[in-house]
Tab-separated table of C-alpha atoms and ligand atoms in Angstrom:
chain	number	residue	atom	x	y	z
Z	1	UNK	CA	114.759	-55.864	121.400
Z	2	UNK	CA	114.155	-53.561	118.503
Z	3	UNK	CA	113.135	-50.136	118.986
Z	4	UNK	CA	110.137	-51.323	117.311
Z	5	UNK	CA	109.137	-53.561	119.220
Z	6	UNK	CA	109.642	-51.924	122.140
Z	7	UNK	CA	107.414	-48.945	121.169
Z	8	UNK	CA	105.045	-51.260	120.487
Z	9	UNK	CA	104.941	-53.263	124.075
Z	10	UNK	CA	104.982	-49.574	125.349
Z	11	UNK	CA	102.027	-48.171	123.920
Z	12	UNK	CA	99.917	-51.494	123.796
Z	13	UNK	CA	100.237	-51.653	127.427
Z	14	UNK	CA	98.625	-48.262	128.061
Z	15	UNK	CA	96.126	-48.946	125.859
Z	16	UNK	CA	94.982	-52.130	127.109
Z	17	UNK	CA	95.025	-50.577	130.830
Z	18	UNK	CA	93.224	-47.296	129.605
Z	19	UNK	CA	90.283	-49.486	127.357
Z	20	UNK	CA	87.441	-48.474	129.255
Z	21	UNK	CA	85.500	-51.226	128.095
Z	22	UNK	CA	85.324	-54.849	126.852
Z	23	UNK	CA	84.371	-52.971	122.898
Z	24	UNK	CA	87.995	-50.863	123.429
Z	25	UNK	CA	89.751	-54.039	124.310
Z	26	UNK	CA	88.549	-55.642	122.126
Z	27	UNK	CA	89.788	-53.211	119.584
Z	28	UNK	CA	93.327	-52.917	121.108
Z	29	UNK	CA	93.724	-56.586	120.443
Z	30	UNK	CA	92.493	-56.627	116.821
Z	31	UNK	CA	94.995	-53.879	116.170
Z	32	UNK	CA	97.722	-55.944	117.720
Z	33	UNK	CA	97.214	-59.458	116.583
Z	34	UNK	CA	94.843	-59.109	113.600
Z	35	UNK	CA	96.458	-61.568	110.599
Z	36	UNK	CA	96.079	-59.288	107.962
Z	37	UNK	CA	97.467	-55.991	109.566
Z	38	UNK	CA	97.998	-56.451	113.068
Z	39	UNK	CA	101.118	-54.393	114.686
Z	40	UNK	CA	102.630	-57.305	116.565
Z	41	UNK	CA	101.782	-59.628	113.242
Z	42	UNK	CA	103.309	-57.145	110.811
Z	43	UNK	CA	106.729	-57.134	112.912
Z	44	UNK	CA	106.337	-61.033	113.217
Z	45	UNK	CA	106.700	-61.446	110.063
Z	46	UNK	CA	109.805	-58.970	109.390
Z	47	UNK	CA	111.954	-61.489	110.819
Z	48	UNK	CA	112.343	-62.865	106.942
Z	49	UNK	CA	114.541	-59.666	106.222
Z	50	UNK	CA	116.566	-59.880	109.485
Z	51	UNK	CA	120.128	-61.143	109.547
Z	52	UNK	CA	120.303	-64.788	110.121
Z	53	UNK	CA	122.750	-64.041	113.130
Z	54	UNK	CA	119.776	-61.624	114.480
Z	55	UNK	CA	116.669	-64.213	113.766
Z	56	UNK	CA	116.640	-66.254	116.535
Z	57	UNK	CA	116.822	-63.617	119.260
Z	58	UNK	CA	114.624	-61.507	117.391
Z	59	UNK	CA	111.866	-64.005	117.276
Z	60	UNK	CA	112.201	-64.704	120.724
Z	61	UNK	CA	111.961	-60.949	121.802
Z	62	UNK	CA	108.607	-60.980	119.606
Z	63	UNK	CA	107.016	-63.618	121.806
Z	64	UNK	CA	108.088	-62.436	124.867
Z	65	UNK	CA	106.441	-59.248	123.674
Z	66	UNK	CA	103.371	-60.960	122.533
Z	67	UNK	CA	103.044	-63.399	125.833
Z	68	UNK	CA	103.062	-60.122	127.890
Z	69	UNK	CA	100.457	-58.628	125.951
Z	70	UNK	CA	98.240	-61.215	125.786
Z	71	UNK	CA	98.218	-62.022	129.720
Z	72	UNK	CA	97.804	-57.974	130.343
Z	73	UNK	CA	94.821	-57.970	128.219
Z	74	UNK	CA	93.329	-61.417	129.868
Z	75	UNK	CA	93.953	-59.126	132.993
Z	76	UNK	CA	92.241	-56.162	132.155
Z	77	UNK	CA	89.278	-57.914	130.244
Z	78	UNK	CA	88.674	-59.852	133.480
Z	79	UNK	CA	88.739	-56.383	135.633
Z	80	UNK	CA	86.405	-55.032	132.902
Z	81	UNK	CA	84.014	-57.908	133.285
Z	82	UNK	CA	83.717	-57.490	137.447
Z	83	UNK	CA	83.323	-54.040	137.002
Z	84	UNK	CA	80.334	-54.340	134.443
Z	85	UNK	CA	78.881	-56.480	136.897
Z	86	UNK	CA	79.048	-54.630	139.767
Z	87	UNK	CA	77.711	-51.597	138.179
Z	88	UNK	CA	74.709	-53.642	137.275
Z	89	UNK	CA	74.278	-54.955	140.666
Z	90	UNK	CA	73.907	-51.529	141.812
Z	91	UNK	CA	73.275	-48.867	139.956
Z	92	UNK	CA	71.407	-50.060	136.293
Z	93	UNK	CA	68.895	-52.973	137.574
Z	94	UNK	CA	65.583	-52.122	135.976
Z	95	UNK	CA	62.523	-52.844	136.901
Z	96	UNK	CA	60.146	-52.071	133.614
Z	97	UNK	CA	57.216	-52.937	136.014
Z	98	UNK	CA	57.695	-49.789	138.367
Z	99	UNK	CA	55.672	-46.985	137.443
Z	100	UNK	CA	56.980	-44.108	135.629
Z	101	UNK	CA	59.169	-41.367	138.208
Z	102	UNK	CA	60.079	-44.160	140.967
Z	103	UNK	CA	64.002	-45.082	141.306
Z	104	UNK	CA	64.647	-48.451	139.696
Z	105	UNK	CA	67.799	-48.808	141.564
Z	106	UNK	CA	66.044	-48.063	145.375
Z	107	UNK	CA	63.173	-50.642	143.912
Z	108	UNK	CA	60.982	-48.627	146.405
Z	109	UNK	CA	57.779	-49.282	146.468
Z	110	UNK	CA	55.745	-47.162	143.764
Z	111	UNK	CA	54.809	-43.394	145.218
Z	112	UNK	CA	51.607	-41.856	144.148
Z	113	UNK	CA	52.392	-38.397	142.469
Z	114	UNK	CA	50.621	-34.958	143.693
Z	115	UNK	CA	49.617	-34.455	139.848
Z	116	UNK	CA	47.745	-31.255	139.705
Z	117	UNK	CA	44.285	-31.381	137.936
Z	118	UNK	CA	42.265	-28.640	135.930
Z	119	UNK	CA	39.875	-26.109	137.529
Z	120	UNK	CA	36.421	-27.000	136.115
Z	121	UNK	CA	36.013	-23.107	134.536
Z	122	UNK	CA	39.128	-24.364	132.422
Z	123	UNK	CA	37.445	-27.984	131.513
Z	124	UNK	CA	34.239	-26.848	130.311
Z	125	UNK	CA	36.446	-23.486	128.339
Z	126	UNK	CA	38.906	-25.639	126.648
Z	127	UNK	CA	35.871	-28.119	125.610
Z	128	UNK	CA	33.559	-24.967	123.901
Z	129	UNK	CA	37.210	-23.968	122.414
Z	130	UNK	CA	37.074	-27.229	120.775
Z	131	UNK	CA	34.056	-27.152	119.478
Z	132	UNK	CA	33.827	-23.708	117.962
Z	133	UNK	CA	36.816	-23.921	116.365
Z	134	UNK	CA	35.623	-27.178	114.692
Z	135	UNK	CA	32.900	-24.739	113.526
Z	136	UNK	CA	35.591	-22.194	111.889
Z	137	UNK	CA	35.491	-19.945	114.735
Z	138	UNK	CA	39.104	-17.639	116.272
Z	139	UNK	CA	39.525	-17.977	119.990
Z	140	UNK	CA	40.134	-14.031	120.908
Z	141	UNK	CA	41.189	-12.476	123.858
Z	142	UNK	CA	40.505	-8.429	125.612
Z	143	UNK	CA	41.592	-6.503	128.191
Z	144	UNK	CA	40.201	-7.072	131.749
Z	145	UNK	CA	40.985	-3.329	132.431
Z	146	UNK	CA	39.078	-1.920	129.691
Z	147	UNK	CA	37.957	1.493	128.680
Z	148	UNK	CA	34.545	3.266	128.911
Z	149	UNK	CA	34.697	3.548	125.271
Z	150	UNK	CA	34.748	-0.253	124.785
Z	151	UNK	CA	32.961	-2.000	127.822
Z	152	UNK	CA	29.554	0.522	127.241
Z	153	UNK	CA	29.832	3.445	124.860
Z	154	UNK	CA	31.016	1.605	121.521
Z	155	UNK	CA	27.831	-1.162	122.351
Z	156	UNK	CA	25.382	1.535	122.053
Z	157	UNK	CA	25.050	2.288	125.739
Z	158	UNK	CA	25.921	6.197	125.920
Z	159	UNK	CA	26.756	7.922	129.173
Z	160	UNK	CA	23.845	8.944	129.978
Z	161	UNK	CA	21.893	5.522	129.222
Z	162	UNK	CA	20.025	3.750	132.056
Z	163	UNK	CA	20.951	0.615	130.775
Z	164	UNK	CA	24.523	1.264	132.639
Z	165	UNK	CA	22.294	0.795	135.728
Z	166	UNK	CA	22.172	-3.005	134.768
Z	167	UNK	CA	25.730	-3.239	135.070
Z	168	UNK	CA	27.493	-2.861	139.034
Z	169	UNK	CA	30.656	-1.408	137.736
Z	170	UNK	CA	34.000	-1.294	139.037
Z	171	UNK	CA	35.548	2.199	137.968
Z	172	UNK	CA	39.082	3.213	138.283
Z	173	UNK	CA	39.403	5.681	141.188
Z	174	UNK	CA	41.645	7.922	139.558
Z	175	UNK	CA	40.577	7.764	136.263
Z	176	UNK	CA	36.468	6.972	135.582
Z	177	UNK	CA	36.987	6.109	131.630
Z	178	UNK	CA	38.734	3.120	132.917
Z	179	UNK	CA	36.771	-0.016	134.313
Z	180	UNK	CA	36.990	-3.244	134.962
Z	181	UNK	CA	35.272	-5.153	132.064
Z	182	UNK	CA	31.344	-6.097	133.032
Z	183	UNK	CA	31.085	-8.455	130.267
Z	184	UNK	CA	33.475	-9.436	127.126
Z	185	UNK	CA	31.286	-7.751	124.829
Z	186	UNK	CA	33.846	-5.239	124.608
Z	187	UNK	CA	35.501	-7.430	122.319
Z	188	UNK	CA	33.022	-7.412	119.690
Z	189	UNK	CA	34.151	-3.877	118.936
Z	190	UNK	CA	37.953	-5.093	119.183
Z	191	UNK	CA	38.027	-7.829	116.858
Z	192	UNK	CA	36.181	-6.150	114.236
Z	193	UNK	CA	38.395	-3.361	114.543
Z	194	UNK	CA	41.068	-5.756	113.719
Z	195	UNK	CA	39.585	-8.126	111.433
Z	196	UNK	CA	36.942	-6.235	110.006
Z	197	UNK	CA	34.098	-8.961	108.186
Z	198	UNK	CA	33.267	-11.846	107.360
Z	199	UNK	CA	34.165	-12.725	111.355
Z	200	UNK	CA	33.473	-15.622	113.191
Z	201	UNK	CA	35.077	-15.689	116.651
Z	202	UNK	CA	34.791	-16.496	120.518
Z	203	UNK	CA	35.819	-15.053	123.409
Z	204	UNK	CA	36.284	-16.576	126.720
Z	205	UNK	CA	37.532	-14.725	129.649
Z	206	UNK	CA	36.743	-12.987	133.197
Z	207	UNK	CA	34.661	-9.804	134.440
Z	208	UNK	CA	34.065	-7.900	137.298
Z	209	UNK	CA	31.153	-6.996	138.542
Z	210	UNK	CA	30.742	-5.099	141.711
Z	211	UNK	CA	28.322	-6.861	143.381
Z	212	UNK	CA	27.920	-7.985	147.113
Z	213	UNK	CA	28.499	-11.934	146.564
Z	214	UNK	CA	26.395	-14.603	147.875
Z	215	UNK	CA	26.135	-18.080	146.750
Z	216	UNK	CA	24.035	-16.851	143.746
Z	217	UNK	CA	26.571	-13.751	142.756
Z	218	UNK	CA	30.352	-13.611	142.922
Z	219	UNK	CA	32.178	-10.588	141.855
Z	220	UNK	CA	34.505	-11.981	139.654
Z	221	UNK	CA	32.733	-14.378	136.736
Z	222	UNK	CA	33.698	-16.038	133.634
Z	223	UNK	CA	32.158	-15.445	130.647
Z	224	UNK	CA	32.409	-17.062	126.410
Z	225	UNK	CA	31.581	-14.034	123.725
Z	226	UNK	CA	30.697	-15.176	120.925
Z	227	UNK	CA	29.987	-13.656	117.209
Z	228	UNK	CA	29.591	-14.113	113.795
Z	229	UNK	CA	29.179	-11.283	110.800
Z	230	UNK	CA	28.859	-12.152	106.962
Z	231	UNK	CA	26.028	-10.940	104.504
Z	232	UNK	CA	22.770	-12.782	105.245
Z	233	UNK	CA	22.961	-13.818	108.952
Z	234	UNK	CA	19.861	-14.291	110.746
Z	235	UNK	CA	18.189	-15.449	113.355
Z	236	UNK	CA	18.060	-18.731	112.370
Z	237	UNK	CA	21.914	-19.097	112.399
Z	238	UNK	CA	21.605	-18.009	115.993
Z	239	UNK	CA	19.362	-20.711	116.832
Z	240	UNK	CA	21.368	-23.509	115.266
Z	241	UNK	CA	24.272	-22.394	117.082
Z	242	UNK	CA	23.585	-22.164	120.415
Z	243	UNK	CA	21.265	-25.547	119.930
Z	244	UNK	CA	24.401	-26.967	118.816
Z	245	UNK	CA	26.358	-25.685	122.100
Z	246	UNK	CA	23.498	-26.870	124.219
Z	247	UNK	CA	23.240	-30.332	122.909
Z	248	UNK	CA	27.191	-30.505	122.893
Z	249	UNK	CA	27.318	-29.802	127.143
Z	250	UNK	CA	23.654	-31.164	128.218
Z	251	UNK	CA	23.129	-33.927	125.674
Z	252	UNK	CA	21.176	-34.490	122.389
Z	253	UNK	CA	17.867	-34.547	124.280
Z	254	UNK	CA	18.050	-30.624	125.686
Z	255	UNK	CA	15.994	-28.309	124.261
Z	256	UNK	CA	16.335	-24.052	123.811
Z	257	UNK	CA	14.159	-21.879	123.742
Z	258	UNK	CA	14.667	-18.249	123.727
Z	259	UNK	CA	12.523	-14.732	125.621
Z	260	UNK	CA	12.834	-11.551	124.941
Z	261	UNK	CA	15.386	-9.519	126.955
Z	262	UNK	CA	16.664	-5.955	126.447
Z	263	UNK	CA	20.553	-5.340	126.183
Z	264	UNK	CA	21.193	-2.185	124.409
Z	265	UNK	CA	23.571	-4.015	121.803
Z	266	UNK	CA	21.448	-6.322	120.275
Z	267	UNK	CA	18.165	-5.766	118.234
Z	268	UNK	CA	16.155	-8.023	118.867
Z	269	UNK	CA	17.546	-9.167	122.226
Z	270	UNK	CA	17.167	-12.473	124.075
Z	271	UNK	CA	17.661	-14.522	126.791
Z	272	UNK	CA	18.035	-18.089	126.389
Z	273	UNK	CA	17.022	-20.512	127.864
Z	274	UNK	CA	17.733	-24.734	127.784
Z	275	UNK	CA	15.953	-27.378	129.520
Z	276	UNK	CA	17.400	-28.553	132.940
Z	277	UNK	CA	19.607	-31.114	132.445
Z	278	UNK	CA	18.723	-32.898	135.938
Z	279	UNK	CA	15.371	-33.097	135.461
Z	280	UNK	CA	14.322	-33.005	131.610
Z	281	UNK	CA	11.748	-29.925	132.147
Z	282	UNK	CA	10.053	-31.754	134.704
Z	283	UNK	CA	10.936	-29.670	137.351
Z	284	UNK	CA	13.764	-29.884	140.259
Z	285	UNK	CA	15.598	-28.199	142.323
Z	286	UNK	CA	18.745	-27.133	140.175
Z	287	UNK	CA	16.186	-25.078	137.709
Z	288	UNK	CA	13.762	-24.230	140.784
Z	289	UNK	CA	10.972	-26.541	139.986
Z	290	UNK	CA	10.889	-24.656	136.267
Z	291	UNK	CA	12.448	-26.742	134.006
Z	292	UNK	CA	14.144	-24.534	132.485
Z	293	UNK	CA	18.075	-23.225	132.862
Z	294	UNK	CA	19.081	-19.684	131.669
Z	295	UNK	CA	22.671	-19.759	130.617
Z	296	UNK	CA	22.980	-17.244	128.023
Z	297	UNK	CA	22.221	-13.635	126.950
Z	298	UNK	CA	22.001	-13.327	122.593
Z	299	UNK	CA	20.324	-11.600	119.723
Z	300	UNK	CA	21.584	-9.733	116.384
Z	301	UNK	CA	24.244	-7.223	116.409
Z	302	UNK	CA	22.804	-3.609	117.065
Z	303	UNK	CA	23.703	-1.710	113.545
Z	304	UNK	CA	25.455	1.094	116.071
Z	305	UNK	CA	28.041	-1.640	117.172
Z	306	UNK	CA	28.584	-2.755	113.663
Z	307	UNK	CA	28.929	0.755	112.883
Z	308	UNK	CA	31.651	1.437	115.696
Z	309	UNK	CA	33.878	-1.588	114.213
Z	310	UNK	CA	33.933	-0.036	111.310
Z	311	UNK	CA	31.640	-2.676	109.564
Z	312	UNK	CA	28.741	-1.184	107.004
Z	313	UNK	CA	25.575	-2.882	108.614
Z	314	UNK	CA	23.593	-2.024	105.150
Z	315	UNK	CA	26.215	-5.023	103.631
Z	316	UNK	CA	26.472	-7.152	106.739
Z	317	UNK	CA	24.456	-8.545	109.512
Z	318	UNK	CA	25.764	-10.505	113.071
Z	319	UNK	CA	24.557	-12.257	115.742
Z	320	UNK	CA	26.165	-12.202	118.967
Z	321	UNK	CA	25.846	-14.026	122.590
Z	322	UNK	CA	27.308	-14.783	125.708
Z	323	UNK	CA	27.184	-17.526	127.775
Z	324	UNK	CA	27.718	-17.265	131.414
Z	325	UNK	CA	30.786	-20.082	131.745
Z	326	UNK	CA	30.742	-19.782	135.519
Z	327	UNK	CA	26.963	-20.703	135.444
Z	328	UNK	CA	27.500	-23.267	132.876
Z	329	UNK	CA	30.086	-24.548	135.449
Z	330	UNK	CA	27.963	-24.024	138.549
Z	331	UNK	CA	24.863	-26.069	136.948
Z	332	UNK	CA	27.440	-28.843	135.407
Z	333	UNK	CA	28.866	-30.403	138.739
Z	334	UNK	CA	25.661	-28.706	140.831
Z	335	UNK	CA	28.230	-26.786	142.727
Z	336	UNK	CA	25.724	-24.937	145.044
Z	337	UNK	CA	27.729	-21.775	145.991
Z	338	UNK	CA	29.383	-19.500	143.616
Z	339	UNK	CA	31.862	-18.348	145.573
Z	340	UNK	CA	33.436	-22.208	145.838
Z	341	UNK	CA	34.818	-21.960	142.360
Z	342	UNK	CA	37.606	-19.055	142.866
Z	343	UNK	CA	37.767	-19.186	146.768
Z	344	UNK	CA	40.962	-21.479	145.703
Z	345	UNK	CA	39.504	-24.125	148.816
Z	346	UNK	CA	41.386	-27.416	148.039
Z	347	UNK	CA	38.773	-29.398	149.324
Z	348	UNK	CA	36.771	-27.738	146.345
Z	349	UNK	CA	39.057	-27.945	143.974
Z	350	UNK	CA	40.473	-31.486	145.114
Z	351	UNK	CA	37.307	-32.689	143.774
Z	352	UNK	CA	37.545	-32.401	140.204
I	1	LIG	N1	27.080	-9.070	127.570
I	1	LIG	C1	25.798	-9.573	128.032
I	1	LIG	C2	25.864	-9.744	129.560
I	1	LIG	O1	26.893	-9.684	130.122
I	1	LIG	C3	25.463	-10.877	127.374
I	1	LIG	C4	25.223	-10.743	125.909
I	1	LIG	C5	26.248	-10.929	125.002
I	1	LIG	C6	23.981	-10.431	125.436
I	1	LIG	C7	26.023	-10.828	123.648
I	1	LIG	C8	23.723	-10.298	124.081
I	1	LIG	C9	24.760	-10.502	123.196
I	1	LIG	O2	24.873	-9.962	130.207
């Protein structure tokens, strides 16, 4: 046999018993027996330039070569086949029925996942994010440990002022200038510090008031800051807002209206007011037989605060408010006990 030849046999016989697959056999035997450029065809047909003495046994050593090949790769394509089969039959049945995250190849019966769900302070948050920002508004952020500075004295509420009586604070032991935040006010005077005006912008987050909770107080509450400053806002931009809010949550029927209320940061101040959204204004036990709902404190920026961010109230005017998101929450779902919603009870939260 030629040295050729042999080399040949060698090598194709570790390739056909290393092809991993029917696509590498395949392969092996196009390289070998392919009519155009086939190994085994190209050595074929170098018998026209062997001796005439040589041709016969030379020829016959090809076949030989070629019979062996072609039996070891019938061999190994027949192994390949079982073997594709059996990994099928075990491992890669699928079943594009069975829900997503159960084993196709156990073909269990479908198990119900523990999916968690959201708390309903981060439902009816995420849905006023929404829509203020489809009103041009920045979602902002504050401290929760905030300073004296920002939480009273920088909203026009001086040491001294009785209007601190309004507010059960939380101070820092070791250091009174520190408190936890009563309200998110505070970041009124932070974001125009940073942005300066025209501003629009809301502010959800939580506050601390240190209060002896029962199902109508808790001490830790959520609450959604709002304001906007440009030259020329009013009242009346106020209004349209917060109608606009109430509608959104309560439906296109609910109605605001707004009272008079004193916070030292506003001028003129208000509480408002929407119609109870159980009972139209009728009268019911969610809005104590009045008809009314009070979610929200509001009026126009106190020139003081504008003054403390840095913002010339003789060029600009603002309005600010703040809903009570907790309360929103609370009246919502009619959950009947403050406490329920960060008492972290899964039979509460379960529910939602
Ligand atoms: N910060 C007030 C409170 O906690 C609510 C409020 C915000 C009132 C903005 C007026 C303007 O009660």
């Amino acid at each position: 046999m030629s040295k050729d030849l042999q080399k040949l046999h060698n090598e194709s016989l570790v390739h056909i018993a290393t092809a991993l697959d029917l696509a590498q056999l395949e392969a092996v035997e196009l390289s070998l027996f392919s009519r155009q450029n086939g190994r085994l065809t190209m050595l074929m047909k170098e018998i026209a330039t062997v001796l005439p003495a040589e041709k016969k046994a030379y020829g016959e050593s090809c076949n030989t070569v070629k019979e062996e090949l072609i039996g070891s790769i019938a061999k190994r394509r027949e192994e390949l086949t079982n073997v594709r089969w059996k990994t099928i039959a075990n491992d890669e049945r699928i079943d594009p029925s069975a829900p997503l995250g159960t084993s196709s190849s156990s073909m269990t019966r479908a198990q119900k996942k523990n999916y968690g769900s959201l708390h309903p302070i981060s439902r009816v948050q995420y849905d006023l994010e929404d829509l203020f920002t489809s009103m041009g508004f920045m979602v902002l952020d504050g401290p929760e440990l905030e300073s004296d500075y920002y939480n009273f004295e920088a909203l026009n509420i001086p040491a001294d002022h009785p209007a601190r009586d309004m507010h059960d604070t939380f101070y820092l032991k070791n250091n009174p200038s520190w408190v936890m935040r009563t309200h998110t006010s505070p970041v009124q005077v932070r974001a125009m510090e940073k942005y300066g005006a025209p501003l629009r912008a809301i502010v959800p987050g939580r506050c601390f008031r240190n209060e002896a909770t029962d199902p109508r107080h808790e001490h830790t509450l959520y609450q959604l800051e709002g304001l906007v400053i440009d030259r020329g806002i009013n009242f009346a931009h106020l209004k349209g807002i917060i109608a606009t809010v109430a509608k959104h949550l309560y439906g296109g029927e609910t109605k605001v209206r707004f009272l008079p209320k004193f916070y030292p940061f506003v001028e003129p101040g208000v509480r408002g007011e929407v119609t109870c959204f159980l009972c139209h204004g009728t009268g019911c036990r969610v809005c104590k037989n009045t008809g009314w709902l009070e979610i929200f404190g509001a009026g126009m920026m106190h020139p003081n605060v504008l003054r403390a961010g840095k913002i010339d109230p003789e060029k600009y005017s603002g309005l600010a408010f703040g809903l009570g998101l907790s309360r929103l929450v609370m009246l919502k779902y009619a959950i009947p006990d403050a406490r329920y919603a960060l008492g972290g009870d899964l039979r509460f939260l379960n529910q939602f």
